[in-house]
Short mmCIF file of C-alpha atoms and ligand atoms in Angstrom, two decimals:
data_model
loop_
_atom_site.label_atom_id
_atom_site.label_comp_id
_atom_site.label_asym_id
_atom_site.label_seq_id
_atom_site.Cartn_x
_atom_site.Cartn_y
_atom_site.Cartn_z
CA MET A 1 -1.54 -28.80 -18.85
CA LYS A 2 -1.87 -28.83 -15.07
CA ILE A 3 1.37 -28.23 -13.16
CA ALA A 4 1.60 -29.09 -9.45
CA ARG A 5 4.40 -28.56 -6.96
CA PHE A 6 4.71 -31.27 -4.35
CA SER A 7 6.88 -32.81 -1.70
CA SER A 8 7.44 -36.38 -0.61
CA PRO A 9 8.89 -37.31 2.78
CA ASP A 10 12.61 -36.42 2.99
CA GLU A 11 12.63 -34.83 -0.49
CA ASP A 12 12.88 -31.23 -1.65
CA PRO A 13 9.83 -29.83 -3.46
CA ARG A 14 9.48 -30.98 -7.07
CA PHE A 15 7.13 -30.21 -9.95
CA GLY A 16 4.85 -32.61 -11.79
CA VAL A 17 2.27 -32.65 -14.57
CA VAL A 18 -1.12 -33.82 -13.30
CA ASP A 19 -2.17 -36.96 -15.22
CA GLY A 20 -5.33 -38.46 -13.75
CA GLU A 21 -4.51 -39.55 -10.20
CA ASP A 22 -0.75 -39.36 -10.83
CA LEU A 23 1.96 -36.76 -11.19
CA VAL A 24 4.47 -37.10 -14.01
CA VAL A 25 7.60 -35.79 -12.32
CA LEU A 26 9.46 -32.96 -14.08
CA ALA A 27 13.24 -32.62 -14.07
CA GLY A 28 13.12 -28.99 -12.92
CA ASP A 29 10.94 -25.93 -12.49
CA PRO A 30 8.96 -25.79 -15.76
CA MET A 31 8.94 -22.00 -15.65
CA PHE A 32 12.70 -22.06 -16.22
CA ALA A 33 13.60 -25.59 -17.34
CA GLY A 34 10.70 -26.64 -19.61
CA TYR A 35 8.81 -29.90 -19.44
CA GLU A 36 11.52 -32.56 -19.50
CA THR A 37 10.40 -35.44 -17.29
CA THR A 38 12.42 -37.72 -15.02
CA GLY A 39 10.38 -40.74 -16.15
CA GLU A 40 9.01 -41.14 -12.65
CA ARG A 41 5.27 -41.16 -11.84
CA VAL A 42 3.99 -40.70 -8.32
CA PRO A 43 0.41 -41.11 -7.06
CA MET A 44 -0.94 -37.76 -5.91
CA ARG A 45 -2.43 -39.23 -2.77
CA GLY A 46 1.05 -40.19 -1.56
CA VAL A 47 2.51 -36.67 -1.64
CA LYS A 48 1.81 -33.27 -0.16
CA ILE A 49 0.61 -30.76 -2.77
CA LEU A 50 2.30 -27.41 -2.14
CA ALA A 51 1.54 -23.89 -3.36
CA PRO A 52 2.24 -24.25 -7.11
CA VAL A 53 4.50 -21.21 -7.08
CA ILE A 54 6.27 -19.07 -4.50
CA PRO A 55 6.16 -15.60 -6.03
CA ARG A 56 9.70 -14.50 -6.67
CA SER A 57 9.18 -10.85 -5.84
CA LYS A 58 5.55 -9.99 -5.26
CA VAL A 59 1.86 -10.83 -5.17
CA ILE A 60 -0.05 -8.00 -6.84
CA GLY A 61 -3.62 -7.49 -5.72
CA ILE A 62 -6.33 -5.71 -7.69
CA GLY A 63 -9.08 -4.15 -5.58
CA LEU A 64 -12.72 -3.47 -6.46
CA ASN A 65 -12.48 -5.21 -9.83
CA TYR A 66 -16.01 -6.66 -10.00
CA TYR A 67 -19.05 -4.42 -10.42
CA ASP A 68 -21.15 -6.08 -7.70
CA HIS A 69 -18.25 -6.19 -5.23
CA ALA A 70 -17.49 -2.45 -5.66
CA ASP A 71 -21.19 -1.90 -5.04
CA GLU A 72 -21.29 -4.01 -1.85
CA MET A 73 -18.25 -2.09 -0.54
CA GLY A 74 -20.14 1.18 -1.15
CA GLN A 75 -17.63 2.29 -3.84
CA GLU A 76 -17.91 3.39 -7.44
CA ALA A 77 -16.41 1.04 -10.03
CA PRO A 78 -12.87 2.50 -10.36
CA GLU A 79 -11.85 4.04 -13.70
CA PHE A 80 -8.34 2.53 -13.37
CA PRO A 81 -7.28 -0.67 -11.56
CA VAL A 82 -6.72 -0.26 -7.80
CA VAL A 83 -3.32 -1.89 -7.19
CA PHE A 84 -1.87 -3.15 -3.91
CA LEU A 85 0.82 -5.64 -2.88
CA LYS A 86 0.91 -8.66 -0.60
CA PRO A 87 4.33 -9.99 0.48
CA ASN A 88 5.29 -13.44 -0.80
CA THR A 89 5.37 -14.59 2.84
CA THR A 90 1.54 -14.59 2.76
CA VAL A 91 1.51 -17.62 0.42
CA ILE A 92 0.43 -21.04 1.70
CA GLY A 93 -0.53 -24.20 -0.16
CA PRO A 94 -3.71 -26.25 -0.47
CA GLY A 95 -4.82 -27.77 2.83
CA ASP A 96 -2.60 -25.48 4.87
CA ALA A 97 -4.08 -23.46 7.71
CA ILE A 98 -4.91 -19.77 7.48
CA GLN A 99 -3.67 -18.43 10.80
CA ILE A 100 -5.97 -15.77 12.18
CA PRO A 101 -4.07 -12.97 13.92
CA PRO A 102 -5.32 -11.47 17.16
CA VAL A 103 -6.85 -8.34 15.60
CA GLU A 104 -10.22 -6.76 16.08
CA GLY A 105 -13.14 -7.62 13.84
CA ARG A 106 -13.79 -9.59 10.71
CA ILE A 107 -11.45 -11.83 8.72
CA ASP A 108 -12.92 -12.23 5.22
CA LEU A 109 -12.30 -14.61 2.35
CA GLU A 110 -11.92 -13.24 -1.18
CA GLY A 111 -12.03 -15.91 -3.89
CA GLU A 112 -9.99 -14.81 -6.91
CA LEU A 113 -8.56 -15.95 -10.20
CA ALA A 114 -4.75 -15.65 -10.04
CA VAL A 115 -2.45 -15.04 -13.02
CA VAL A 116 1.05 -16.55 -12.76
CA ILE A 117 3.67 -14.55 -14.68
CA GLY A 118 6.17 -16.65 -16.65
CA SER A 119 8.80 -14.21 -17.90
CA ILE A 120 10.34 -10.85 -17.11
CA ALA A 121 7.66 -8.34 -18.06
CA LYS A 122 7.99 -4.58 -18.38
CA LYS A 123 5.55 -2.27 -20.19
CA VAL A 124 3.72 -5.18 -21.83
CA ARG A 125 1.08 -4.14 -24.36
CA ALA A 126 -2.39 -5.48 -23.54
CA GLU A 127 -2.51 -7.42 -26.81
CA ASP A 128 0.77 -9.16 -25.89
CA TYR A 129 -0.29 -10.18 -22.35
CA ALA A 130 -0.34 -13.92 -23.15
CA ASP A 131 3.40 -13.83 -23.99
CA VAL A 132 4.24 -13.23 -20.31
CA VAL A 133 1.61 -15.45 -18.64
CA PHE A 134 2.69 -18.91 -17.51
CA GLY A 135 -0.75 -20.00 -16.36
CA TYR A 136 -3.63 -19.56 -13.95
CA THR A 137 -4.52 -20.77 -10.48
CA ILE A 138 -6.88 -20.04 -7.59
CA ALA A 139 -6.18 -17.60 -4.77
CA ASN A 140 -7.83 -16.52 -1.57
CA ASP A 141 -6.99 -12.85 -0.88
CA VAL A 142 -7.64 -13.16 2.85
CA THR A 143 -8.38 -9.75 4.35
CA ALA A 144 -8.67 -8.45 7.90
CA ARG A 145 -11.67 -6.30 6.94
CA THR A 146 -12.03 -4.25 10.11
CA VAL A 147 -8.30 -3.49 10.06
CA GLN A 148 -8.56 -2.48 6.38
CA GLU A 149 -11.28 0.01 7.23
CA SER A 150 -9.58 1.42 10.32
CA ASP A 151 -6.08 1.70 8.78
CA GLY A 152 -7.12 3.34 5.50
CA GLN A 153 -4.03 1.78 3.89
CA TRP A 154 -4.54 -1.89 3.02
CA THR A 155 -1.08 -3.30 3.69
CA ARG A 156 -1.57 -4.62 7.22
CA ALA A 157 -5.04 -6.02 6.47
CA LYS A 158 -3.80 -7.99 3.46
CA SER A 159 -0.32 -9.04 4.57
CA TYR A 160 -0.43 -11.30 7.61
CA ASP A 161 1.47 -14.56 7.12
CA THR A 162 -0.83 -17.24 5.56
CA PHE A 163 -3.19 -14.62 4.03
CA CYS A 164 -2.68 -15.89 0.45
CA PRO A 165 -3.63 -19.54 -0.08
CA LEU A 166 -2.71 -20.51 -3.69
CA GLY A 167 -3.36 -23.64 -5.75
CA PRO A 168 -3.97 -26.47 -6.11
CA TYR A 169 -2.12 -26.37 -9.46
CA ILE A 170 -1.33 -24.03 -12.37
CA GLU A 171 -3.36 -24.57 -15.55
CA THR A 172 -1.31 -23.41 -18.53
CA GLU A 173 -4.28 -23.44 -20.95
CA PHE A 174 -7.26 -21.73 -19.40
CA ASP A 175 -10.12 -19.64 -20.76
CA TRP A 176 -10.45 -16.91 -18.15
CA THR A 177 -13.20 -14.98 -19.92
CA ASP A 178 -16.20 -16.71 -18.32
CA ALA A 179 -15.21 -19.03 -15.46
CA ARG A 180 -17.41 -19.40 -12.41
CA ILE A 181 -15.86 -18.64 -9.00
CA THR A 182 -17.58 -20.26 -6.00
CA SER A 183 -16.50 -19.63 -2.41
CA ARG A 184 -17.78 -21.59 0.57
CA VAL A 185 -17.32 -21.55 4.34
CA ASP A 186 -18.10 -24.94 5.89
CA GLY A 187 -20.00 -25.78 2.70
CA GLU A 188 -22.17 -22.65 2.69
CA VAL A 189 -21.88 -20.65 -0.53
CA LEU A 190 -20.80 -17.03 -0.06
CA GLN A 191 -19.65 -16.14 -3.58
CA ARG A 192 -20.86 -17.42 -6.94
CA GLU A 193 -20.10 -15.24 -9.92
CA THR A 194 -18.29 -15.49 -13.23
CA THR A 195 -15.13 -13.72 -14.32
CA GLN A 196 -17.24 -12.08 -17.04
CA GLN A 197 -18.12 -9.54 -14.34
CA MET A 198 -14.48 -8.41 -14.07
CA ILE A 199 -14.21 -4.64 -14.69
CA HIS A 200 -10.56 -4.43 -15.82
CA LYS A 201 -9.74 -7.62 -17.76
CA ILE A 202 -6.51 -9.59 -17.61
CA PRO A 203 -4.80 -8.07 -20.71
CA GLU A 204 -5.41 -4.60 -19.30
CA LEU A 205 -4.23 -5.63 -15.81
CA VAL A 206 -0.95 -7.10 -17.13
CA ALA A 207 -0.34 -3.92 -19.17
CA TYR A 208 -1.24 -1.64 -16.27
CA VAL A 209 0.84 -3.27 -13.53
CA SER A 210 3.86 -3.99 -15.80
CA ASP A 211 3.94 -0.26 -16.54
CA ILE A 212 4.36 0.40 -12.79
CA PHE A 213 6.99 -2.23 -11.94
CA THR A 214 8.83 -5.05 -13.64
CA LEU A 215 7.13 -8.42 -13.21
CA LEU A 216 9.39 -11.41 -12.61
CA PRO A 217 8.73 -15.07 -13.44
CA GLY A 218 6.66 -16.48 -10.60
CA ASP A 219 5.02 -13.21 -9.66
CA VAL A 220 1.27 -13.53 -9.21
CA ILE A 221 -1.56 -11.11 -10.00
CA LEU A 222 -4.79 -11.56 -8.04
CA THR A 223 -7.50 -10.25 -10.34
CA GLY A 224 -10.05 -9.16 -7.75
CA THR A 225 -12.96 -10.76 -5.99
CA PRO A 226 -16.64 -10.97 -6.90
CA SER A 227 -19.42 -9.92 -4.55
CA GLY A 228 -20.27 -11.97 -1.49
CA VAL A 229 -17.05 -11.56 0.48
CA GLY A 230 -17.72 -12.76 3.98
CA PRO A 231 -16.18 -13.76 7.26
CA PHE A 232 -14.78 -17.01 8.57
CA ARG A 233 -13.24 -17.93 11.89
CA ALA A 234 -10.93 -20.45 13.49
CA GLY A 235 -12.17 -24.02 13.16
CA GLN A 236 -13.91 -23.43 9.83
CA THR A 237 -12.99 -24.70 6.37
CA VAL A 238 -12.78 -22.27 3.45
CA GLU A 239 -13.06 -23.45 -0.15
CA ILE A 240 -12.54 -21.44 -3.34
CA ALA A 241 -13.45 -23.29 -6.54
CA ILE A 242 -13.01 -22.07 -10.12
CA GLU A 243 -14.34 -24.03 -13.09
CA GLY A 244 -11.38 -25.62 -14.86
CA LEU A 245 -8.92 -24.90 -12.03
CA GLY A 246 -10.22 -27.20 -9.32
CA SER A 247 -10.76 -26.34 -5.71
CA LEU A 248 -8.52 -24.65 -3.12
CA ILE A 249 -9.35 -25.76 0.41
CA SER A 250 -7.91 -24.18 3.56
CA THR A 251 -8.53 -24.74 7.22
CA ALA A 252 -8.50 -21.80 9.64
CA ARG A 253 -7.07 -21.61 13.11
CA ASP A 254 -5.93 -18.99 15.57
CA ARG A 255 -2.33 -17.87 15.17
CA ASP A 256 0.22 -19.46 17.46
MG1 MG B 1 -9.01 -9.11 -3.25
#
């Protein structure tokens, strides 16, 4: 099932199940209220599709989690997951603009499979990971690469407002084991690799991060980016596509 979050003019955001070109409107947030519908259907082209979730407490990033990407960054494949955080204020929806801050050097895209947590999760065993996963979506872990290298710590480079496009919807039934991720800037392919190349797999990631901190419903884990990360600039269009999850398109402009 594909779950979208959307807004119509003069209405608060609502949730809907994607059904062809329409949304079947849900009575509440399905993460908390289930799938009861209002009986209303709205055409998708008449609404604005929003980020499918606003992480309640945190976006967890996993660094260097694809063999070829660790290699291109000049790093060994890490024995344990490299964990960092992005604030939930980085999240924007499909079609929204990534605002490029006035910092030195490169701003890179990182196309990633995102795991949306559906229940309070603490010390989850890897074999039980599916019990706490609500679904999957697409993320762009936008990174100020030159800042990342000069700071040493990754927080500033990963945390500017708008640096986490998410969407376009959450797929609740998704086979993450071998899905192709393709990233493009103005139509030119930068990344094309399958999630098979992930070093630390999703069950292990859920176990590892839920042993550090409690995960709340709506928290999001970005599972790392394949090789081919590359720059974009204001005026360009960035697209991250994952087989089975659709396509997440963002524009880019200089920050106000
Ligand atoms: Mg990343």
